[in-house]
Coordinates of C-alpha atoms in Angstrom, one line a residue:
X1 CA -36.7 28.9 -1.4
X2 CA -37.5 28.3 -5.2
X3 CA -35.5 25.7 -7.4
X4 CA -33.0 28.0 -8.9
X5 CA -32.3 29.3 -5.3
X6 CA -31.7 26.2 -4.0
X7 CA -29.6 25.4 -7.2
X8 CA -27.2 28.5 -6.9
X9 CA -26.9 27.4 -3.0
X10 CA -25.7 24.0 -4.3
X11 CA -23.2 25.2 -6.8
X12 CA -21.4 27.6 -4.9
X13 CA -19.5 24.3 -2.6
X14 CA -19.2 22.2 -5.6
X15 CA -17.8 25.4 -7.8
X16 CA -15.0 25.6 -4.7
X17 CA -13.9 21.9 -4.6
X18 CA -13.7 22.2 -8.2
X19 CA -11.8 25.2 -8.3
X20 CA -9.0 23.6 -5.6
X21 CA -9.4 20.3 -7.7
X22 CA -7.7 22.2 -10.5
X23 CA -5.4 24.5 -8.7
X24 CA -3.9 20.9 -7.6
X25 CA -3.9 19.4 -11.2
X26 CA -2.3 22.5 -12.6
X27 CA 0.3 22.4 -9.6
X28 CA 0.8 18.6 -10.8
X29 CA 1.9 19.6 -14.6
X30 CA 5.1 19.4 -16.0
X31 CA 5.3 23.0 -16.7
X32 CA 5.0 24.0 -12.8
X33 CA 6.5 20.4 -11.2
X34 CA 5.2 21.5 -7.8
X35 CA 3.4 18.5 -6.8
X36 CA 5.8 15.8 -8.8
X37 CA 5.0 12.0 -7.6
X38 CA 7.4 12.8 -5.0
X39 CA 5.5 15.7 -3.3
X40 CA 2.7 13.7 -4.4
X41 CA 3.5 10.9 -2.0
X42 CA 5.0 13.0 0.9
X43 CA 2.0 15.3 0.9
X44 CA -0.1 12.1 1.0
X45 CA 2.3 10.6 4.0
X46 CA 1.4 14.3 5.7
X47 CA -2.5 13.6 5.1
X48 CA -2.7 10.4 6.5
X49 CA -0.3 10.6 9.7
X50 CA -1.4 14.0 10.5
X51 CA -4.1 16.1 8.7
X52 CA -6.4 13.6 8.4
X53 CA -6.3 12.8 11.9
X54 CA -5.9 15.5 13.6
X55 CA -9.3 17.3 11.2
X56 CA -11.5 13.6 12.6
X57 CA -10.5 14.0 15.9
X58 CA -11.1 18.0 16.7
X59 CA -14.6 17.7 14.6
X60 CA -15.5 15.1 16.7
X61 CA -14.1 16.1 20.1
X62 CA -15.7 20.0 19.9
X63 CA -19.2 18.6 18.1
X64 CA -20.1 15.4 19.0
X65 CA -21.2 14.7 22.2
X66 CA -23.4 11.8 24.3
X67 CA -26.9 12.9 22.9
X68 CA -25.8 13.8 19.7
X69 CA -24.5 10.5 19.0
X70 CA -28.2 9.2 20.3
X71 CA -29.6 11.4 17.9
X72 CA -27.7 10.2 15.0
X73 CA -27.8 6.5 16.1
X74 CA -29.2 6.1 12.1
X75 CA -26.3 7.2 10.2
X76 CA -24.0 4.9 11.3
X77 CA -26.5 2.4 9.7
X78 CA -26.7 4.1 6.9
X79 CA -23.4 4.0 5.9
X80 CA -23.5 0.7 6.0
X81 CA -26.2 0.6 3.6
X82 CA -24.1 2.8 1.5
X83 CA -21.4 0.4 1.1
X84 CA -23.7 -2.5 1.2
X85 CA -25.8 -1.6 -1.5
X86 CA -22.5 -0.1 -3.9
X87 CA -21.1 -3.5 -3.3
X88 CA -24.1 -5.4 -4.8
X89 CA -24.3 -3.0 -7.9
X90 CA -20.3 -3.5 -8.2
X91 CA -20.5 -7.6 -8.3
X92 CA -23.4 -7.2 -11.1
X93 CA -21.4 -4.5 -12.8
X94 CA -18.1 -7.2 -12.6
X95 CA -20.7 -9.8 -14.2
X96 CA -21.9 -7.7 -16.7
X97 CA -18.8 -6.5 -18.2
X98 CA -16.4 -9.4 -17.2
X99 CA -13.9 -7.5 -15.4
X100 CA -10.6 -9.3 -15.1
X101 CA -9.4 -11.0 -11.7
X102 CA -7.0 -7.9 -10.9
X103 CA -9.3 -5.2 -11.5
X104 CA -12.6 -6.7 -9.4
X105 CA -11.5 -5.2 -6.2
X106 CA -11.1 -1.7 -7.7
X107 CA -14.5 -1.8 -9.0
X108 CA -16.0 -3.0 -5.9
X109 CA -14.6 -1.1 -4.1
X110 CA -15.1 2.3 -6.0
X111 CA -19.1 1.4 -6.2
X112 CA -19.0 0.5 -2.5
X113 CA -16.8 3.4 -1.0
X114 CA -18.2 7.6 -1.4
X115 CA -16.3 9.8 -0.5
X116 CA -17.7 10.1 3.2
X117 CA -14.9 12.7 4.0
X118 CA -13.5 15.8 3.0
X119 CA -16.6 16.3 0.4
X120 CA -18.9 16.9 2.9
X121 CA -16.8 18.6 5.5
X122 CA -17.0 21.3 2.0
X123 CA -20.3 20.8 0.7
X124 CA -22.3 20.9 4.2
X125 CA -20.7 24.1 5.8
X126 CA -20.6 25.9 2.8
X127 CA -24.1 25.3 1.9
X128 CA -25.1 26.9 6.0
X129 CA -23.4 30.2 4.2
X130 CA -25.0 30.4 1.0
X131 CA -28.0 32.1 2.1
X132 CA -28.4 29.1 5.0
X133 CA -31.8 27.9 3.4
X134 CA -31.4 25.2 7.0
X135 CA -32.3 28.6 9.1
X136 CA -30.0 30.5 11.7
X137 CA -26.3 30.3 9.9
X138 CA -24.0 30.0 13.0
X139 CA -26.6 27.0 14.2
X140 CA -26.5 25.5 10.4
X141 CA -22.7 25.6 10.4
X142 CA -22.0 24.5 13.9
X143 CA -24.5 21.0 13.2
X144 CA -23.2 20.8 9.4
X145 CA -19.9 19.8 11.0
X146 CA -20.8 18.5 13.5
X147 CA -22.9 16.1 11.2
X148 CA -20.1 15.5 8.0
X149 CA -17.1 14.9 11.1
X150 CA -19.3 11.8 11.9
X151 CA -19.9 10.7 8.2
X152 CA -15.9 11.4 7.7
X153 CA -15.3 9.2 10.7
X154 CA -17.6 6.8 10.1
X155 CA -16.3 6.3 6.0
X156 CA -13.0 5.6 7.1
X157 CA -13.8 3.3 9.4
X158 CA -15.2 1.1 6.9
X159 CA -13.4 2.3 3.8
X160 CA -9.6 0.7 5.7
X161 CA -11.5 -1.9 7.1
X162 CA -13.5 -2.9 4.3
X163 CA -12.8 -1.6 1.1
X164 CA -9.0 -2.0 1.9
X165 CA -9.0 -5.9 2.5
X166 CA -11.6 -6.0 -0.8
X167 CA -8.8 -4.3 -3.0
X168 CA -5.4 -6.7 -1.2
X169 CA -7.7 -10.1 -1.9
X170 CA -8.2 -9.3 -5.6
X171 CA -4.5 -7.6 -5.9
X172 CA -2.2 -10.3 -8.1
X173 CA -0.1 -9.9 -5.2
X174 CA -2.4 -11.9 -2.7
X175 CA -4.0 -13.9 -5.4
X176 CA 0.0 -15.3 -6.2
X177 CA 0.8 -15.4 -2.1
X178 CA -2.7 -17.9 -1.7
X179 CA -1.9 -20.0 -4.8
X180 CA 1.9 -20.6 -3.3
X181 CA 0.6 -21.6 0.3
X182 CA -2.1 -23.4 -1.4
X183 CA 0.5 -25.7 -3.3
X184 CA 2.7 -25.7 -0.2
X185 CA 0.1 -27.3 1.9
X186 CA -0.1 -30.2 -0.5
X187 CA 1.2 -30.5 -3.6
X188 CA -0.4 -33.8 -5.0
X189 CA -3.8 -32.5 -4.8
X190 CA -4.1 -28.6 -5.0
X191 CA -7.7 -29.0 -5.7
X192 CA -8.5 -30.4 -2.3
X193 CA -6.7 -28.2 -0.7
X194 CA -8.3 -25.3 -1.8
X195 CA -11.6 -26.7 -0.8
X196 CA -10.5 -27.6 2.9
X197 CA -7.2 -26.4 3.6
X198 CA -8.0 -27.4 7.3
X199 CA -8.9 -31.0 6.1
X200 CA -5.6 -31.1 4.9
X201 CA -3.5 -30.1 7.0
X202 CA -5.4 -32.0 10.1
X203 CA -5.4 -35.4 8.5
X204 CA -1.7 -35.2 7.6
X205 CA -0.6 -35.7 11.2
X206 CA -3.4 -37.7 12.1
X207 CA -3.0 -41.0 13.5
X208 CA -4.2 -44.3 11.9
X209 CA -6.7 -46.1 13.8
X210 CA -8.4 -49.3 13.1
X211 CA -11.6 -49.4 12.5
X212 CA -12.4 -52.8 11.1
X213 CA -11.2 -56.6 12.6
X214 CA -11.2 -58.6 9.5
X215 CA -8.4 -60.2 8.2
X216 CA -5.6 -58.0 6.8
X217 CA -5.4 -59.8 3.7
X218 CA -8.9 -58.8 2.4
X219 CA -8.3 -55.1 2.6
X220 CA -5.9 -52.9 3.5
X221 CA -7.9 -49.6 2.9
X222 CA -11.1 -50.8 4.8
X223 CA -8.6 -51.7 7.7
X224 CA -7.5 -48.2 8.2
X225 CA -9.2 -44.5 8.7
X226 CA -7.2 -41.5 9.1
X227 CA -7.9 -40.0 12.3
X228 CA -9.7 -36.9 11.0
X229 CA -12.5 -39.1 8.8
X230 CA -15.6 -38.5 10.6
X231 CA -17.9 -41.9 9.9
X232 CA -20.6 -40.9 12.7
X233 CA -20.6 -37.6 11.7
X234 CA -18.9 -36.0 14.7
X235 CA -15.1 -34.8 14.7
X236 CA -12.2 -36.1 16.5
X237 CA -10.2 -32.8 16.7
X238 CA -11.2 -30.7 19.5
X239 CA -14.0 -27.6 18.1
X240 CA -11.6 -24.9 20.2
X241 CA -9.0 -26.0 17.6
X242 CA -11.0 -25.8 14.5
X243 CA -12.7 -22.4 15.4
X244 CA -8.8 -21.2 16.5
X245 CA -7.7 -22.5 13.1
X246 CA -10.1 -21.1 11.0
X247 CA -9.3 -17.5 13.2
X248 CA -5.8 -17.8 12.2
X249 CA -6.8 -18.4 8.3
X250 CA -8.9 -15.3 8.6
X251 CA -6.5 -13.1 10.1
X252 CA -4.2 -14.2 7.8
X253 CA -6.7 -12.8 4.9
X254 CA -7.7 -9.6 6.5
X255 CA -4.9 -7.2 7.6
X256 CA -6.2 -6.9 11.5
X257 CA -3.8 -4.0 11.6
X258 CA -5.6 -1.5 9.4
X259 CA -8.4 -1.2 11.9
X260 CA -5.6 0.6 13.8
X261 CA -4.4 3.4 11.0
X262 CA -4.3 7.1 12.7
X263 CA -7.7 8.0 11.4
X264 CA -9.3 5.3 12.8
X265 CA -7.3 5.7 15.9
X266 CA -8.4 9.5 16.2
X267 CA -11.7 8.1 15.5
X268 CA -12.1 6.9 18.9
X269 CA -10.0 9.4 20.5
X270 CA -12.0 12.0 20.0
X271 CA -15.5 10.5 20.2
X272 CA -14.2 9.0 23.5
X273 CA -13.3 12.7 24.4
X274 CA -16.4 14.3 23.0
X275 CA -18.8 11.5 24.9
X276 CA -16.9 11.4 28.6
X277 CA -18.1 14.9 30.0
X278 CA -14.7 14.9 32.4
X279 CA -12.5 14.6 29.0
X280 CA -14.1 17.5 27.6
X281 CA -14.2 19.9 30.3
X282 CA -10.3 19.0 30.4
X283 CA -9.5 20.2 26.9
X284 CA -12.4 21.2 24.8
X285 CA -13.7 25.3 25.5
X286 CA -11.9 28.3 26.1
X287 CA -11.6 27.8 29.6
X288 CA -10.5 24.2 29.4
X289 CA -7.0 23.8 31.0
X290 CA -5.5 22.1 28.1
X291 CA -7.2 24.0 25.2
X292 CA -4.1 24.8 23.8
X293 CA -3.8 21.0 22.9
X294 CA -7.1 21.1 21.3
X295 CA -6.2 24.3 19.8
X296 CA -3.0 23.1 18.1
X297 CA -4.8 19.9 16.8
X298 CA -7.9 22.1 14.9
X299 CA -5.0 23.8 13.4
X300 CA -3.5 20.9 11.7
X301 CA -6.8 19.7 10.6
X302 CA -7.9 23.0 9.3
X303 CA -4.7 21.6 6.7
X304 CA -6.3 18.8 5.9
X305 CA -9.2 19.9 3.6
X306 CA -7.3 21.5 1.1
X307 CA -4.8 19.1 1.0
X308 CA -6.8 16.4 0.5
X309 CA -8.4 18.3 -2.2
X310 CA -5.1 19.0 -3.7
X311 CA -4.4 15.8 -3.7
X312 CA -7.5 14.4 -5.6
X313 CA -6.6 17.4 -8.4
X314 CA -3.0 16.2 -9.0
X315 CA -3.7 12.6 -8.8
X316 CA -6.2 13.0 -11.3
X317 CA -3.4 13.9 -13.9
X318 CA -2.9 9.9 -14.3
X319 CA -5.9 9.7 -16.0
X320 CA -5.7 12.1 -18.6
X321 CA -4.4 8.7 -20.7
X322 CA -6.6 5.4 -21.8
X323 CA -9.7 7.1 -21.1
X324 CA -11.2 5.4 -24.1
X325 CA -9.9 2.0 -23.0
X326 CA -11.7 1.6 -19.8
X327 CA -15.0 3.1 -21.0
X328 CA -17.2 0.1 -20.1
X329 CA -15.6 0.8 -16.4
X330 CA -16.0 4.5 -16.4
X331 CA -19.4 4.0 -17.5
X332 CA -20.6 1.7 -15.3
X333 CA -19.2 2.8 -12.2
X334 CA -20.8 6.3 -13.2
X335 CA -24.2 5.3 -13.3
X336 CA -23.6 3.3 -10.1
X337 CA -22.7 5.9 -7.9
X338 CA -24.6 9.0 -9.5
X339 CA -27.4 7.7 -11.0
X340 CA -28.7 4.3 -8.6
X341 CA -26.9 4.8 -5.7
X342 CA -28.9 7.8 -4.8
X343 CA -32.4 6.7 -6.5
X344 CA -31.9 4.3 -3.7
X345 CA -30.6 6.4 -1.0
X346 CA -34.1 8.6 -1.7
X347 CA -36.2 5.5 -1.4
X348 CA -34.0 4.3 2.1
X349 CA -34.4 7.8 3.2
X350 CA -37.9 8.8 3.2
X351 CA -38.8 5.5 4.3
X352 CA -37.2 6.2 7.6
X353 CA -38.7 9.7 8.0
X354 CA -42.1 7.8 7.6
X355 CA -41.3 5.3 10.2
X356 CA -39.9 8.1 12.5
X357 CA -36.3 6.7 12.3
X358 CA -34.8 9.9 11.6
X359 CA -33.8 12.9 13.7
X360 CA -36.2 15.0 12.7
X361 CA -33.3 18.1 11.1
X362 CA -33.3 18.7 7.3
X363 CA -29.9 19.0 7.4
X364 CA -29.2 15.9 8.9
X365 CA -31.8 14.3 6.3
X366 CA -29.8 16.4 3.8
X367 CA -26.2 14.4 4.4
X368 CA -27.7 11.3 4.6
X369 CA -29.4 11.8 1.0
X370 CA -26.2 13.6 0.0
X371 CA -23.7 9.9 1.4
X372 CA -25.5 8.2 -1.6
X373 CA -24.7 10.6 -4.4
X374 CA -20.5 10.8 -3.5
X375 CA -18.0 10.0 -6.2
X376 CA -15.4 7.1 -5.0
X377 CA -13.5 7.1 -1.9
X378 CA -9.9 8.8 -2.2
X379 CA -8.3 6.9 -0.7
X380 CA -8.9 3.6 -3.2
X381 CA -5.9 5.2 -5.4
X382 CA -3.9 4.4 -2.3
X383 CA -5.0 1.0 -2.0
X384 CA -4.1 0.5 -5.6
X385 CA -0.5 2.1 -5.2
X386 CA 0.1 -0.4 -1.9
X387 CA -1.1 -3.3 -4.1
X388 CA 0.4 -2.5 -7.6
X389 CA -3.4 -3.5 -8.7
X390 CA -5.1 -1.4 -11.4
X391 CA -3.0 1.9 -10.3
X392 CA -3.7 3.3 -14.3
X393 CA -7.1 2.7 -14.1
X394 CA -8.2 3.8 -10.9
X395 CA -6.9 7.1 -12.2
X396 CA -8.9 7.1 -15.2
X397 CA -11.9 6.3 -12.8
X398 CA -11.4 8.7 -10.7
X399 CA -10.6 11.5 -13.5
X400 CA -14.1 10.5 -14.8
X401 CA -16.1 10.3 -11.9
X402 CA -15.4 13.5 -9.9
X403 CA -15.6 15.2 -13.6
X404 CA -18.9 14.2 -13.7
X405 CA -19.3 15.3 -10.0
X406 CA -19.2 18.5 -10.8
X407 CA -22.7 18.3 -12.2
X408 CA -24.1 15.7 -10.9
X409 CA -23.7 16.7 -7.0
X410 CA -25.1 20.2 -7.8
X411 CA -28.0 18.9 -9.6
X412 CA -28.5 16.5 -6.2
X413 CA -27.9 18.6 -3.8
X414 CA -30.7 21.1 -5.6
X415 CA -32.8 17.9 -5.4
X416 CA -31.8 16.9 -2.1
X417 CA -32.7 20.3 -0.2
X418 CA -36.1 20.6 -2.4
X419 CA -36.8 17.3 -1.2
X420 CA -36.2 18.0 3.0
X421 CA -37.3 21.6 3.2

């Protein structure tokens, strides 16, 4: 197919988010009141319990299976890259710009985080119908979901593991609860405490111990050592304590519960389902005893795309306002994700295909081109409501970057399919 073909081709999924994009910020005006902050945040409740979960685990359970997850061993990697390499361009664009405290872990997290999941569950099927330039449609369509189920997985894996503890760390919520404890643990020096909280802590129950037999008239410092000083250079509490202690501080950081929200959870559900051959024969298939169970969950997650779409128009709304305040943001969160993100991506990507690393399917090579060149992650405007941190701007982001989408996925995706076909 010729470049304008294959540009047509890669408007036609971007024209139909866009068009449900709308139909939600219209439904989100004043003048309808259909999707008021209230249906706002039930809907949302209703996309995270249950569509959400219920669309990642029928993807995965019908299309993923033990040799397809050998043959896409790579893009678990390569979402790693993705957020690996957004987070480096987000700490140069916080150094650049000298973004306040609050607002770090939004903009880390927005260059870090694509949106891994319902974009491409869109783009990727709808792309096998336009004309199917990846050959036979049914085929196209059947690994197209099979393919953007695991990169939906996959993102919100890492996205509420850790995009989610990036945002709470920089929140002034958690910045205020660390400076109380901080003060708590000792009061007369806060400075030393924040260096070595363990140091602290350990040497204020520790026992005094002589360590020198000279008079006691000479010296009383140089008589006594706290029990924790190490003068030989090896530690008189116990390692097993230390590394336990040092646990506890990080669990205390990172919210250990996250790794157990419902998408997650579905997450290994249904690749557990999809993997184990006796699990599949049980429910997946026409002929599977319990297909009605797998039947009822595709329906719920057949919700969950347009819903989520919805969502992202009527949240958008917000940042109609103080566009022109957070321009240096907009700007440079823009060029990170659509401009080097996937300059990057091509360079990552072809380098594998040399080596051999990658399955060798255009589509596949497609979506892992196309996990480079996503706006931010969706659910970041969540993190900010949960954290009161940056809620007003993450909207104006947001409004920004999935207007600019609009052009810059379907000149990508053009680019992308002219660069694997």
């Amino acid at each position: 197919m010729d470049f304008w073909n294959l540009f047509v081709v890669a408007l036609m999924p971007v024209l139909k988010v866009l068009l449900i994009t709308v139909v939600g910020t219209l439904l989100a005006l004043n003048r309808f009141g259909i999707l008021k902050e209230t249906a706002r945040k039930n809907l949302n409740t209703m996309v995270f319990f249950v569509f959400a979960p219920a669309l990642v685990y029928s993807s995965l359970a019908e299309r993923i299976t033990l040799r397809s997850m050998v043959m896409l061993w790579f893009m678990p990697l390569n979402v790693l890259l993705t957020f690996i390499i957004g987070t480096i361009f987000g700490w140069l664009l916080v150094k650049i710009i000298r973004v306040p405290h609050d607002l770090q872990g939004l903009v880390l997290g927005c260059c870090a985080a694509g949106n891994l999941g319902n974009l491409p569950l869109i783009i990727v099927p709808a792309v096998c119908k336009e004309n199917s330039p990846f050959g036979d449609v049914d085929v196209c369509y059947k690994n197209g979901v099979a393919y953007a189920s695991l990169s939906m997985a996959l993102g919100s894996f890492c996205i509420w593991t850790y995009v989610y503890n990036i945002v709470r760390i920089y929140s002034h919520k958690i910045t205020n609860e660390v400076k109380v404890d901080d003060s708590a643990m000792n009061p007369v020096s806060a400075s030393t405490t924040e260096t070595d909280p363990e140091n602290v802590s350990t040497c204020s129950t520790g026992e005094l111990v002589i360590v020198d037999n000279r008079s006691q008239t000479k010296d009383h410092v140089k008589q006594f050592e706290i029990a924790c000083t190490v003068p030989d250079g090896q530690a008189k509490v116990p390692k097993k304590e230390k590394i336990m202690k040092q646990l506890k501080i990080l669990a205390e950081k990172i919210n250990l519960k996250v790794l157990f929200a419902p998408a997650t959870i579905a997450t290994i559900v249904g690749l557990t389902i999809g993997i184990v051959p006796q699990f599949r024969k049980l429910l997946v298939g026409n002929n599977a005893p319990l297909h009605v169970v797998q039947d009822s969950v595709v329906m719920l997650g057949d919700a969950g795309i347009p819903a989520m779409t919805l969502l992202v128009g009527a949240n958008l709304i917000k940042g109609l306002k103080g566009i022109r305040k957070q321009l240096p943001l907009v700007v440079g969160i823009t060029s990170v994700r659509f401009i080097a993100l996937p300059a990057i991506g091509i360079g990552i990507i072809k380098g594998a295909i040399h080596f051999g690393l990658i399955h060798p399917d255009p589509l596949y090579q497609f979506l892992l081109l196309l996990q480079f060149a996503l706006p931010p992650a969706v659910n970041i405007s969540t993190f900010t409501q949960l954290f009161g941190a940056g809620e007003g701007e993450c909207s104006v982001i947001m409004l920004a970057t999935y207007s600019c989408a609009a052009v810059s996925l379907t000149l990508w995706c053009t680019f992308f399919m002219w660069l694997v076909l």
